[in-house]
Each structure stands twice: as structure tokens, then as C-alpha cells.
Coordinates of C-alpha atoms and ligand atoms in Angstrom, one line a residue:
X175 CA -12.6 11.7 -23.0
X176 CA -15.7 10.3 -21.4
X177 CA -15.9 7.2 -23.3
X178 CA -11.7 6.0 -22.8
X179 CA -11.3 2.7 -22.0
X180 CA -8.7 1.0 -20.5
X181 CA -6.6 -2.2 -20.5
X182 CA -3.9 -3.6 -18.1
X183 CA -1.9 -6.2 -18.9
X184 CA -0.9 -8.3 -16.1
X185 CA -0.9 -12.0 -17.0
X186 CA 2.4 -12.8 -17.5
X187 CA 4.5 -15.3 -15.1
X188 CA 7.7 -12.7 -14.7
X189 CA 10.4 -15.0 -15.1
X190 CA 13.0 -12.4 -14.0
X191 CA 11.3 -11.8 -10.6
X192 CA 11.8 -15.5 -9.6
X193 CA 9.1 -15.8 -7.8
X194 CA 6.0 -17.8 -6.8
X195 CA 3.8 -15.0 -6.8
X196 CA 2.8 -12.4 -9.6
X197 CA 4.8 -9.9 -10.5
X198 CA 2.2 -7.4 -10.7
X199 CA 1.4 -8.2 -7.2
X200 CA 4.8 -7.0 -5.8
X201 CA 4.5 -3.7 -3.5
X202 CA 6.4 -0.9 -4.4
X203 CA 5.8 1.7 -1.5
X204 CA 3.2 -1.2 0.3
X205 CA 0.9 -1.2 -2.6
X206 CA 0.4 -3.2 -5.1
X207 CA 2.3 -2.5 -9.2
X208 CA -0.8 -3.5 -10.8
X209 CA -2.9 -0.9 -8.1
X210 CA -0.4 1.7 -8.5
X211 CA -1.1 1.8 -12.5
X212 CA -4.8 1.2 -12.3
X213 CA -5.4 4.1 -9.8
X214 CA -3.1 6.4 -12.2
X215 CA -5.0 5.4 -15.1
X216 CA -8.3 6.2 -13.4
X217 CA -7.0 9.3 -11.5
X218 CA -6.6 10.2 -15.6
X219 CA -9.8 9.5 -16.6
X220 CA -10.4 6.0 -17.7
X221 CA -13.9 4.4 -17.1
X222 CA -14.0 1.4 -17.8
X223 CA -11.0 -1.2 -17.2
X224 CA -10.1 -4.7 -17.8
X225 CA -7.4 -6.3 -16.3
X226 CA -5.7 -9.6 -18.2
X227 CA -4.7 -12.0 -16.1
X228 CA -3.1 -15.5 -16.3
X229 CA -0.5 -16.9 -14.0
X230 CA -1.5 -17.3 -10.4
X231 CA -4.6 -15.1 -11.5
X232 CA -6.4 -15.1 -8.2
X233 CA -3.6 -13.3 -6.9
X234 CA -4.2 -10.4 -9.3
X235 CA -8.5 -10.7 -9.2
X236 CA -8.1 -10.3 -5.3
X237 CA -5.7 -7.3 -5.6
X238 CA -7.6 -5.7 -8.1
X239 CA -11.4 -6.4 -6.2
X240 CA -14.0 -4.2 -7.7
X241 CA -11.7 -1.9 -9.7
X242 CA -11.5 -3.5 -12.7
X243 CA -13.3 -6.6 -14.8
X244 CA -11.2 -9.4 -15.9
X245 CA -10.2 -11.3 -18.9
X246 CA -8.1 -14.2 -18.7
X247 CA -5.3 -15.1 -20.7
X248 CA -4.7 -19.0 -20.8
X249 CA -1.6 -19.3 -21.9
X250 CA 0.9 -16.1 -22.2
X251 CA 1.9 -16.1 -25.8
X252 CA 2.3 -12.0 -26.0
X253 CA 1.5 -9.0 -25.1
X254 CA -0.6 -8.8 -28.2
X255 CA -2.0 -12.0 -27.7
X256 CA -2.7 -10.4 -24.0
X257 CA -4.9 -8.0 -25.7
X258 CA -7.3 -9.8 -28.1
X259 CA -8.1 -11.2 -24.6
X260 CA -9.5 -8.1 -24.0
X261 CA -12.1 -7.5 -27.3
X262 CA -14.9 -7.1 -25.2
X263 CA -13.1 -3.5 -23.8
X264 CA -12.6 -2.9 -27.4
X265 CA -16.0 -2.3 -28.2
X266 CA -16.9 0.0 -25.1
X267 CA -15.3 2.9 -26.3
X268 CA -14.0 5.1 -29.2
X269 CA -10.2 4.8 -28.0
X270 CA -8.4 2.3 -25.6
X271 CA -5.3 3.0 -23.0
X272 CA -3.3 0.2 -23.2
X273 CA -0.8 -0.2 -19.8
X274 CA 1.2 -2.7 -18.4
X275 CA 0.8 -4.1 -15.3
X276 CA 4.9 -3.8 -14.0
X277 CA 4.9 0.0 -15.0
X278 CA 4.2 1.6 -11.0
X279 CA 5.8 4.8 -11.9
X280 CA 3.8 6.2 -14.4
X281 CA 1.7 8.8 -13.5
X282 CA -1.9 10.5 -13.9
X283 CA -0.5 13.9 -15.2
X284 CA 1.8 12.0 -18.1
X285 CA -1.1 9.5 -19.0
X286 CA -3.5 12.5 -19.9
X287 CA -1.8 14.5 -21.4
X288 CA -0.8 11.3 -23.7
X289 CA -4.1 11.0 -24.1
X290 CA -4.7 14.7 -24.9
X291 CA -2.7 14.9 -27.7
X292 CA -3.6 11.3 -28.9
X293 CA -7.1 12.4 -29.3
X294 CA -6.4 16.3 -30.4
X295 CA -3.7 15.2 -32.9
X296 CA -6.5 12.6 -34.2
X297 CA -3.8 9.6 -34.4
X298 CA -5.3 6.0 -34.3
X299 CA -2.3 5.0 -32.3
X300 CA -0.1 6.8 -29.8
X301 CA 2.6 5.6 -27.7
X302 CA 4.2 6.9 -24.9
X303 CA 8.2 7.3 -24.7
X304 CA 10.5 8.1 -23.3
X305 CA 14.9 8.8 -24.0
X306 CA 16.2 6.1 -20.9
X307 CA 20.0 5.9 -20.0
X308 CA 20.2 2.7 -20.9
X309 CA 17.7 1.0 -23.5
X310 CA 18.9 -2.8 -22.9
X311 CA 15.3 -5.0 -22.7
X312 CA 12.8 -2.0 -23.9
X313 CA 11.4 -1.9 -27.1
X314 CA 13.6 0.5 -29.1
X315 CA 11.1 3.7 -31.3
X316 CA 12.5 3.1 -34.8
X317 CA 11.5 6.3 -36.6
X318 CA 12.1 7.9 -40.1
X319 CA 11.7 11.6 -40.9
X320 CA 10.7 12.2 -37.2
X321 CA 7.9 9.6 -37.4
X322 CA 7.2 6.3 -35.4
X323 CA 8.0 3.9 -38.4
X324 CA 7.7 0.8 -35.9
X325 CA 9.0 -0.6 -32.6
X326 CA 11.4 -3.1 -32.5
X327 CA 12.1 -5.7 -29.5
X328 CA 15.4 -5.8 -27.9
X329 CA 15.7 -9.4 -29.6
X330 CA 14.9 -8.3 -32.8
X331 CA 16.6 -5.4 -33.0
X332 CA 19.6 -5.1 -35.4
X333 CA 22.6 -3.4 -33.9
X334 CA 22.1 -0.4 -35.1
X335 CA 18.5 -0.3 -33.7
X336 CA 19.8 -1.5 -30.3
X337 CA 21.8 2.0 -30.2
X338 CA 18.4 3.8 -30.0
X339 CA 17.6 5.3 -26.6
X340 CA 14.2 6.4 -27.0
X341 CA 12.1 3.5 -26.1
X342 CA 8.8 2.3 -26.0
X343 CA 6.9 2.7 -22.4
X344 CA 4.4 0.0 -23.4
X345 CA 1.9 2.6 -22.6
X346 CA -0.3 3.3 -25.8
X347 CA -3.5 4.8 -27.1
X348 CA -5.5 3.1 -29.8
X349 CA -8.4 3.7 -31.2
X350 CA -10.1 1.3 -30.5
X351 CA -11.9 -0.4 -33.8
X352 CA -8.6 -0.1 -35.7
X353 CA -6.5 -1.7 -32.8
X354 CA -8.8 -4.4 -33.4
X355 CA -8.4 -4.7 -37.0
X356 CA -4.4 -4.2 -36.6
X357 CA -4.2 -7.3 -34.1
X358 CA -6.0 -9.5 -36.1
X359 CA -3.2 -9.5 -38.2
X360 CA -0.1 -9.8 -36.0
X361 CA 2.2 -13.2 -36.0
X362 CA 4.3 -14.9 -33.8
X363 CA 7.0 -14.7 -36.2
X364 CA 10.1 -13.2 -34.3
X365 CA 13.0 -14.0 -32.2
X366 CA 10.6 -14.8 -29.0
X367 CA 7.8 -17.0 -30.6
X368 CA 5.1 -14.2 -28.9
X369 CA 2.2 -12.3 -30.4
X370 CA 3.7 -8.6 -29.5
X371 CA 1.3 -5.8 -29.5
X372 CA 4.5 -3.5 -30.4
X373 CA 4.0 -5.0 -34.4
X374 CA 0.5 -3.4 -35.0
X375 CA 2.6 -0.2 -35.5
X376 CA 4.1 -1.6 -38.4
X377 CA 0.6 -2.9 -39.6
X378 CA -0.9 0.7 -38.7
X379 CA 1.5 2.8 -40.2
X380 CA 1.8 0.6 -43.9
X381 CA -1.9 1.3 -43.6
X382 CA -1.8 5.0 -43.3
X383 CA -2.8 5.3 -40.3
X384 CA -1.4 8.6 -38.5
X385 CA 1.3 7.2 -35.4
X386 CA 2.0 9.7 -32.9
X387 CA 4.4 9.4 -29.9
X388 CA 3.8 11.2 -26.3
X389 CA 7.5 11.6 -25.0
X390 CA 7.5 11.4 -21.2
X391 CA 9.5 14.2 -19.7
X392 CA 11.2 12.0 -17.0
X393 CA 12.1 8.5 -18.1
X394 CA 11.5 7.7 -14.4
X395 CA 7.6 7.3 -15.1
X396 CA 8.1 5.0 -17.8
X397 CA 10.9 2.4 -15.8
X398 CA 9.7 -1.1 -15.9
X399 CA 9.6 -3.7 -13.1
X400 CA 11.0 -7.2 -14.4
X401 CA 13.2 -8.0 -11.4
X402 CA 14.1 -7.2 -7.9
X403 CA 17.0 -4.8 -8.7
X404 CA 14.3 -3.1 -10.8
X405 CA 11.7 -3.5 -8.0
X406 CA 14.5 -1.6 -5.4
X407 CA 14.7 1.2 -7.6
X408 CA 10.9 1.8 -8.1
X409 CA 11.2 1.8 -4.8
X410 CA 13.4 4.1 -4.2
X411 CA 12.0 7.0 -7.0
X412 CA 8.5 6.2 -5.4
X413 CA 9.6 6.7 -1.9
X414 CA 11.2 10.1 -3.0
X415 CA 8.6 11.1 -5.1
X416 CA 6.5 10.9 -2.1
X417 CA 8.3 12.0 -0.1
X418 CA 8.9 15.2 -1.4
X419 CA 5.1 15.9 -1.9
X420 CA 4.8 16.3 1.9
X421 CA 7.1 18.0 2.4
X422 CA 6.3 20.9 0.0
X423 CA 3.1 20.0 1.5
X424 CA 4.5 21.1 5.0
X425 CA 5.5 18.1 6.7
X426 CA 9.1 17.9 8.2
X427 CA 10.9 14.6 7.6
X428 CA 13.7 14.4 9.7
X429 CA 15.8 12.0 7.2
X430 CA 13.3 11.1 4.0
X431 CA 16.0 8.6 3.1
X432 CA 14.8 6.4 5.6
X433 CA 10.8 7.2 6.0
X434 CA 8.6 5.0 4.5
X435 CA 4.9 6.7 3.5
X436 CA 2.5 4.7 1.3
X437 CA 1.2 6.7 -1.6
X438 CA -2.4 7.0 -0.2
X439 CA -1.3 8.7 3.0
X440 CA -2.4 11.9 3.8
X441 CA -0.3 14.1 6.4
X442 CA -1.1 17.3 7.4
X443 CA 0.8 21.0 8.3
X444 CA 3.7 20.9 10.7
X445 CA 4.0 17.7 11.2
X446 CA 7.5 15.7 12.1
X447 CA 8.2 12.4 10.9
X448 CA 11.6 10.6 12.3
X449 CA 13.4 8.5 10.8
X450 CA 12.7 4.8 10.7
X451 CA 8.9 5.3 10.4
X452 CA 6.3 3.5 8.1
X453 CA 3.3 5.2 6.9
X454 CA 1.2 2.5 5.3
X455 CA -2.4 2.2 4.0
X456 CA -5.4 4.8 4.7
X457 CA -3.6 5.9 7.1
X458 CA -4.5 10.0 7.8
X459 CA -2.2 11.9 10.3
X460 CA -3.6 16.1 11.0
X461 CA -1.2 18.7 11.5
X462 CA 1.1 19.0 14.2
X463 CA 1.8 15.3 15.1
X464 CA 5.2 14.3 16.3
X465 CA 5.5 10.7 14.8
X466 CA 8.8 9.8 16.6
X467 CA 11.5 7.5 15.7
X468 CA 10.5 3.7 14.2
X469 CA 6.7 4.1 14.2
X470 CA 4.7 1.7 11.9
X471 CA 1.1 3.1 11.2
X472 CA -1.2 1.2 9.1
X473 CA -4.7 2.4 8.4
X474 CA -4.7 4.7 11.4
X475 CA -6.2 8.2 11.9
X476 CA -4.4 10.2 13.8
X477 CA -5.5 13.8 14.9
X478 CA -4.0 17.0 15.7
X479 CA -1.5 17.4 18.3
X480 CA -0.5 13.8 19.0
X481 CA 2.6 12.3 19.4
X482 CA 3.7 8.9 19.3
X483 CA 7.1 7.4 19.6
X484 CA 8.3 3.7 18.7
X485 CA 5.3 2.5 18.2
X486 CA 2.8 0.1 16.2
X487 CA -0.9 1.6 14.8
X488 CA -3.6 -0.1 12.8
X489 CA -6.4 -0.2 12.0
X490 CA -7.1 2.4 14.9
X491 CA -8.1 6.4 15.7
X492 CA -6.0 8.8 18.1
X493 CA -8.1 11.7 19.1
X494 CA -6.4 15.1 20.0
X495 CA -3.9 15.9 22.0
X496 CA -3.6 12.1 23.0
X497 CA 0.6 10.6 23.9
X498 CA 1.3 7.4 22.5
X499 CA 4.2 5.2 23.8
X500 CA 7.3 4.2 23.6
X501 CA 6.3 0.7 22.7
X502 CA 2.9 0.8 22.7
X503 CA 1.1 -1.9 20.6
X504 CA -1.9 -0.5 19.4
X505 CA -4.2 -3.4 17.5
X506 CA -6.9 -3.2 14.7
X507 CA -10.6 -1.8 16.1
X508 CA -8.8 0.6 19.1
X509 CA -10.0 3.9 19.5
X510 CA -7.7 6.5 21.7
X511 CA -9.9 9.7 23.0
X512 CA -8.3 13.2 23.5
X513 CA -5.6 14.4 25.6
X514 CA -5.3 10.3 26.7
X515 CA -1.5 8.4 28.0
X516 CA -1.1 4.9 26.4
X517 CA 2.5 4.7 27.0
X518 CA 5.0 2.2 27.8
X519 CA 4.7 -1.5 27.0
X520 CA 0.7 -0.9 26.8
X521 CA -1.3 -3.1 24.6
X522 CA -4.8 -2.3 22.9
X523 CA -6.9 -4.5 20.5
X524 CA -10.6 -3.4 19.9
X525 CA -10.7 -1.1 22.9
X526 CA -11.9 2.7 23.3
X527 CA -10.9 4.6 25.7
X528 CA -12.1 7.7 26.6
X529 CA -10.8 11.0 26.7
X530 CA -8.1 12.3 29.3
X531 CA -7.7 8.1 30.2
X532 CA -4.7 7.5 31.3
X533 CA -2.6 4.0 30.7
X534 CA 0.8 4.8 31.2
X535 CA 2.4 1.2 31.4
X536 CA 2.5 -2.4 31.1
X537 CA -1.0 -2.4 30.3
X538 CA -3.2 -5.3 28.2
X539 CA -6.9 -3.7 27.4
X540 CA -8.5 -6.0 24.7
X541 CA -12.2 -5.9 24.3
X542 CA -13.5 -3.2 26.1
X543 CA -15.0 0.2 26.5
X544 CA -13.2 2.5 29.1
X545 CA -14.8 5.9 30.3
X546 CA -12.7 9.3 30.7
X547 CA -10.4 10.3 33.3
X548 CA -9.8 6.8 34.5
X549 CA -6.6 6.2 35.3
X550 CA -4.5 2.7 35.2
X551 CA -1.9 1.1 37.4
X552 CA 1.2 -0.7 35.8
X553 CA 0.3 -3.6 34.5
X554 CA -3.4 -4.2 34.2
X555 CA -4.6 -7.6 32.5
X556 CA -8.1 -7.3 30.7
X557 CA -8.8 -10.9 30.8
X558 CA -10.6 -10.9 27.7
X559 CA -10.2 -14.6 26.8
X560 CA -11.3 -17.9 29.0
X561 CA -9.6 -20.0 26.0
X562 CA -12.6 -20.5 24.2
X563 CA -14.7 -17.1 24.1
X564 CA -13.8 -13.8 24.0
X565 CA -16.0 -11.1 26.3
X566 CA -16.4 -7.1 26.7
X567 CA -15.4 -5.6 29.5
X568 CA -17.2 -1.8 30.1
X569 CA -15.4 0.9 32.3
X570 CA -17.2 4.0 33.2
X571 CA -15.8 7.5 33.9
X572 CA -13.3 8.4 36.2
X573 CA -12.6 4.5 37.3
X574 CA -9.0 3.6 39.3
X575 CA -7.5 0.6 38.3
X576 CA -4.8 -0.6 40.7
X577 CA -1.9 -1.6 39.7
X578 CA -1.6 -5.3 39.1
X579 CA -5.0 -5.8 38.9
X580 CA -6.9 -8.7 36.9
X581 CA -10.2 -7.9 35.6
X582 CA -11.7 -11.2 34.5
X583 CA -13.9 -10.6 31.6
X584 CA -17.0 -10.2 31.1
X585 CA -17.3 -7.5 34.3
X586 CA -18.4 -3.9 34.8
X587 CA -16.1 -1.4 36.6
X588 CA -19.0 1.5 37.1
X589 CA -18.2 5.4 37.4
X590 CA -16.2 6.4 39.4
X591 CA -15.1 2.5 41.2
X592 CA -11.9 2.3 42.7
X593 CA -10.2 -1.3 42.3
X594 CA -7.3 -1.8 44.8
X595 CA -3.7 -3.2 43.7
X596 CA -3.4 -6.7 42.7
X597 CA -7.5 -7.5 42.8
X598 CA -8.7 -10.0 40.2
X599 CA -11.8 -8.5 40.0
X600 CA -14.5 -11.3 38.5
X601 CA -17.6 -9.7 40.0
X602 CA -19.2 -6.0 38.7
X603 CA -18.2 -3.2 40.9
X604 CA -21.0 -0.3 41.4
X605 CA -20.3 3.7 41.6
X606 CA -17.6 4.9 43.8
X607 CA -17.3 2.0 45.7
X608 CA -13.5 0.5 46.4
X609 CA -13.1 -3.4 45.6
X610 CA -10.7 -5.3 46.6
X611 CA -10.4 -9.3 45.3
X612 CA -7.0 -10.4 47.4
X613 CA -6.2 -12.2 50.5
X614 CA -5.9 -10.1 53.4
X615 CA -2.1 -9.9 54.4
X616 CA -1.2 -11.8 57.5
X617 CA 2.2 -11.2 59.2
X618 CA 3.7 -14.2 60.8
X619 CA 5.7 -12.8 64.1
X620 CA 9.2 -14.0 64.5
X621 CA 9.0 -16.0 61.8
X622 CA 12.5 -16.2 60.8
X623 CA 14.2 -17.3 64.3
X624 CA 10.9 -20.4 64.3
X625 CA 12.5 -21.2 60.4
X626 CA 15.8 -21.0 61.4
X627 CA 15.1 -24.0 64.6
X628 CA 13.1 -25.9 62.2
Ligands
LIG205 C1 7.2 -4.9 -23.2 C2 7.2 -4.4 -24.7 C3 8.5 -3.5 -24.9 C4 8.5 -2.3 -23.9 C5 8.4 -2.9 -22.5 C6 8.2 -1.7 -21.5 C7 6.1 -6.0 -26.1 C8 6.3 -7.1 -27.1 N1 7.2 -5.5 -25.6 O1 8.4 -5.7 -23.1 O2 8.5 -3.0 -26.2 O3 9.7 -1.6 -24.0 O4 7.2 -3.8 -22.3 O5 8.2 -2.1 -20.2 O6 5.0 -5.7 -25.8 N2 1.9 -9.9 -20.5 C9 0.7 -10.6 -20.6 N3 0.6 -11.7 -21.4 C10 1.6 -12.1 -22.2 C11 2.9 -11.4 -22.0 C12 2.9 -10.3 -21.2 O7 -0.3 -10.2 -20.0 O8 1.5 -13.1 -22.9 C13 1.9 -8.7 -19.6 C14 2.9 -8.9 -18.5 O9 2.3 -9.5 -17.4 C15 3.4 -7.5 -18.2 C16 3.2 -6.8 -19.6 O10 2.4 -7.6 -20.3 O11 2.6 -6.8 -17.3 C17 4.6 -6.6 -20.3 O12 5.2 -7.9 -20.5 P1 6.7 -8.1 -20.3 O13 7.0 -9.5 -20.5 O14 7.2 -7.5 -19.1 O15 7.2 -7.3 -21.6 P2 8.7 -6.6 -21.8 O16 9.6 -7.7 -22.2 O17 9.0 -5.8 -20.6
LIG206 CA1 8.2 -5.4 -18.6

């Protein structure tokens, strides 16, 4: 199987979505359609790909990056069309996968073993299908003796065909060199004016060529996306397909009705997810983590033993044993040491804090590096930005930040410093010393009987 190639068709405007964007590009569980079917298709053992792309194409190239090499498809007269696109992946290897780009469901396990028994049977063309509840828009499998005789579109079809349930995936194997030949011959002569790929069966089998058909075992994998009711319910399979993994994987969700994990999330043993929570991205969570109610992770690494409640991650580390929130915001470049508080209304954004810190309210750190065991007062302003630059501010071990305390950037609180309530600290303070940057208090005797005689 070393030599498979692989072809995704994604050019096509999607009418049905109404939308400016590419419907490939649509998210089903936050990523991508087109992403979802390219990492299934490589996850089966595709090595080369080639992506077709037309309408708002840059959409698809940026979604796609380094995956995949491009063909462009001026103008989208067919799915067939789409392909011929595509000759230069027809020459790389013995046999092609042809996919669709609105097909998020399939999966790795289905695709191979289509492709098994495409190359083991020795067929020049197999397709996948599968028997759907209702066939309305899919191409219906007409067969004759138990053989694919061709496929016919739903506009095409004669009533009798359009009573057919098993229909056609748009998943296929070719070989390559006579998928070639095959499409070279295809018309536009039907009820949508198009080049369809679905007629080199016809042209295949009148040739002799043996026609095999992979059935999928759950239609689910085969559903297509061509609007936003049929985006919902991707959705919705996806998100429960997921779900389930983890938790025969060990994780406890509390109500996966209503948790939302992306499908490259990794979650380890004994964890609990509540309800309301979004798992999006890279993100990696170790065993044991409480991820309370309403959470939104993206890209963040959370270790053992933490646990966070109502709060926002990304693109940032938790280290062991560390509390997180409620409501704490914590921003893209933040790294959290072990055992730490970052609780209540506390906002990071490229800060690490050391181990055993502890921030436990109404907090703004942006742009610095803070020690272990220091502890913050309630609300402590980093004052990162003068409105034009932004600076780093460095806190050694075991520093006390008063509450209400300014620290105008770029300063040094040393080990061990102690910075008294309500400072605005501009200058560096040294070891163990206490600073304090506020007007002495001065008490004004009997000063309400003097305000009260004018
Ligand atoms: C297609 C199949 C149908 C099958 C169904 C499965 C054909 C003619 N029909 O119908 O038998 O049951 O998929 O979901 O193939 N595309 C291009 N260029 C084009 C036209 C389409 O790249 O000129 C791409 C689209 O972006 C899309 C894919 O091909 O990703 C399928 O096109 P779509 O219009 O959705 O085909 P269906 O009508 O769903
Ligand atoms: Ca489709």
C-alpha cells in the first residue's frame, strides 16, 4: 500500500451552505471538514495527497498548509472534471483514493479496509457504500446480479433507481492509469450539465474492468455535509463518537451531551469533565484533572492533579497540582508551575509563574517571569504597557506583592522583596528589603467640626 495516492476534492462553491466561505472549511468538532478527511486518509496510509481547490481557494491552501499539494480547479464543472485536475497524482502511484472534501465522518479504519479489499480483490475501481435511511441527494449503486453496474445521480435517476438505499459515499479506489483513461472519456451530458466522476463506472465496467463495492458498516461515516442542518448532525455523531472514546478511555463526563472535546485532544485516567466545557486544539489534559463547569481550553497542557473551574486556557501549561479559577483568564504564552493558586478574576498573558505562587484574585500579570512561593495581594496590576511598548517584568522567589499594588514595567522585584499595599513600584527592589511607593498617611484632627464651620 506504500505507493497509494490520494485525492480530495474540495473546490466546489456549496451552494447549500449559503455561505461566503468554503464549505470544506466549516468546523465540525473545531476542525476543519477538509482536515478531518485528510488526517483519516493519512492515518490510513496515503502518501501522497492533492487537494482540488477552486472557490475562495486560499481558504482551503491555508487550512490544508503543508499537508497536501494543490491543484486548482478554475471553474467547477464536476466532480470528474475536479479530478483530471488532479493527473499529476495519477501518475505517482499504482492506485488513487479518491475523497470528498464535505465527508468529516469517514474514518481511518473504513478507508483501509476499503482499500484492502480494493487491492486484494484486484478491482480497478472500488467504491465505498453504504445502505442510508434516506437516499434523497446521494448517488444511488445501481447493480445487476450483485454487481456495481453504475451509479446514478439523484437527478438522473429514474424512479425506480431513486428507491435504492444503498448509495454511493463518493469515496473510491482507482487504479490509477485506468481512472485516467476512464475520465478521458466522461461527458457533461446529464441533468446537471457537470463532468461526474460517478460515470467512469459505467465506462469501467462496459470495458471489463472488475467493480467492487466496500459497504460501510455504519452509514454515519459516509453522511455528507451540504448544509447547516447536515453540518449540526456531523456535529452531533462527531461529538459522540468522541465522546465515547474517553470515556472507555477512563475519563468521566459528567453530561457528554453538552461537552465539547476536539478530535485531537488527548485526556488522560480519572479525569472529570463538567458539563459546558470545550476541549479544543492540541490541547493535552493528564489524569486526574477536575475540569469544572464551562471551561474553554484551547491548546493547553494540563498536568496531573489540577483543577480548574469556569475558566479560559490557551495556548498555555498547568504544572501539577496547580488550582485554577473561577474566572481566571489565562492568555496564549502563560506557564502555571506546581501546586500554584490563580484563582478568582486573575488574568495571565505570556507570564510563568513559578511553583507554589500563589495569585488568588483580581490579578493582571502580563509579561513577566515570577519566582516560587510568592504570594499576591487582590488586585495586582503588571503594568506591562506604556501605550506604545510592551516590557518584562522579573519576580524572584518567595516575593510579597501587596495588595493593590502597581508595578510599572520594566522593574525587578528580587528574592525574597516585600512590596507594601497600594505601592506603584517604578524602581527595582533588592532581596528582602520592604518598598513602599505611597504617600505617607496624614490624619487631619477635628477635621469634621473645621468642615462643618466652613
Ligand atoms: C457527490 C456524488 C454522489 C455522492 C455524493 C456523496 C458526483 C457526481 N456525485 O454528490 O454520487 O452520493 O457526492 O456525498 O460525484 N467538487 C469539486 N469540483 C466540482 C464539483 C464538486 O471539487 O466541480 C467537490 C466539492 O467541493 C465536494 C465534492 O466534490 O467536496 C462533492 O461535490 P458535491 O457537489 O457535494 O457532490 P454531491 O452532489 O454531494
Ligand atoms: Ca456532497
Amino acid at each position: 500500500m506504500g505507493d497509494l495516492s490520494l485525492i480530495i476534492l474540495a473546490a466546489g462553491q456549496g451552494k447549500r451552505m449559503k455561505s461566503e466561505d468554503s464549505k470544506v472549511i466549516h468546523r465540525v468538532c473545531g476542525k476543519e471538514m477538509i482536515n478531518h478527511v485528510l488526517d483519516a486518509a493519512v492515518k490510513a496510509g496515503c502518501v501522497n495527497a492533492t487537494v482540488v481547490v477552486g472557490h475562495r481557494r486560499e481558504q482551503v491552501i491555508r487550512a490544508v498548509g503543508e499537508k497536501a499539494a494543490i491543484a486548482v480547479q478554475e471553474e467547477q464543472l464536476g466532480t470528474g472534471h475536479a479530478v483530471m485536475q488532479a493527473a499529476a497524482e495519477l501518475e505517482r502511484g499504482e492506485n488513487v483514493l479518491i475523497l470528498s472534501g464535505d465527508t468529516p465522518l469517514i474514518t481511518a479504519e473504513t478507508l483501509q479496509s476499503a482499500i484492502v479489499k480494493h487491492i486484494e480483490g484486484n478491482y480497478g475501481a472500488t467504491v465505498i457504500t453504504a445502505r442510508v435511511p434516506d437516499p434523497t441527494g446521494y448517488g444511488r449503486i445501481v447493480r445487476s446480479g450483485g454487481e456495481v453496474e453504475k451509479i446514478v445521480e439523484q437527478k438522473d435517476a429514474t424512479d425506480e433507481e431513486k428507491l435504492i438505499d444503498e448509495v454511493n459515499s463518493g469515496m473510491y479506489c482507482f487504479n490509477s492509469a485506468l481512472l485516467k483513461n476512464a475520465l478521458s472519456k466522461i461527458t457533461a451530458d446529464n441533468a446537471q450539465g457537470e463532468y461526474y466522476l460517478t460515470d467512469v463506472f459505467e465506462i469501467l465496467k462496459n470495458e471489463g474492468v472488475r467493480i467492487g463495492a466496500f459497504e460501510a458498516k455504519n452509514y454515519h461515516e459516509i453522511l455528507g455535509v451540504n448544509d447547516r442542518v447536515q453540518l449540526s448532525e456531523a456535529e452531533k455523531l462527531m461529538r459522540a463518537r468522541i465522546n465515547r472514546g474517553h470515556m472507555l478511555g477512563g475519563v468521566t463526563l459528567i453530561d457528554p451531551d453538552s461537552t465539547y472535546i476536539g478530535p485531537d485532544v488527548e485526556i488522560g485516567m480519572d479525569t472529570v469533565i463538567y458539563p459546558g466545557t470545550i476541549l479544543e486544539g492540541r490541547t493535552t489534559v493528564a489524569d486526574n484533572v477536575i475540569i469544572g463547569q464551562n471551561c474553554r481550553l484551547v491548546n493547553a497542557s494540563i498536568a496531573r492533579g489540577v483543577d480548574i473551574w469556569t475558566s479560559t486556557i490557551i495556548d498555555s501549561s498547568v504544572d501539577e497540582g496547580a488550582h485554577v479559577g473561577p474566572y481566571a483568564y489565562i492568555r496564549p504564552g502563560s506557564a502555571v508551575g506546581k501546586d500554584c493558586k490563580v484563582g478568582d478574576f486573575v488574568e495571565l498573558k505570556k507570564a510563568t509563574i513559578g511553583d507554589g505562587t500563589k495569585i488568588s484574585h483580581l490579578t493582571y500579570i502580563g509579561d513577566a517571569d515570577v519566582g516560587a512561593g510568592c504570594n499576591f495581594g487582590c488586585g495586582t496590576v503588571v503594568v506591562n504597557y506604556d501605550g506604545k511598548n510592551k516590557y518584562r517584568t522579573v519576580i524572584g522567589d518567595h516575593a510579597f506583592i501587596g495588595c493593590n499594588s502597581n508595578l510599572v514595567s520594566p522593574v525587578t522585584i528580587n528574592d525574597g522583596a516585600y512590596v507594601a499595599a497600594g505601592s506603584t513600584i517604578t524602581d527595582d527592589v533588592p532581596s528582602d528589603t520592604l518598598a513602599i511607593a505611597r504617600a505617607r498617611q496624614v490624619i487631619k484632627e477635628n477635621w469634621k467640626d473645621r468642615r462643618d464651620d466652613g
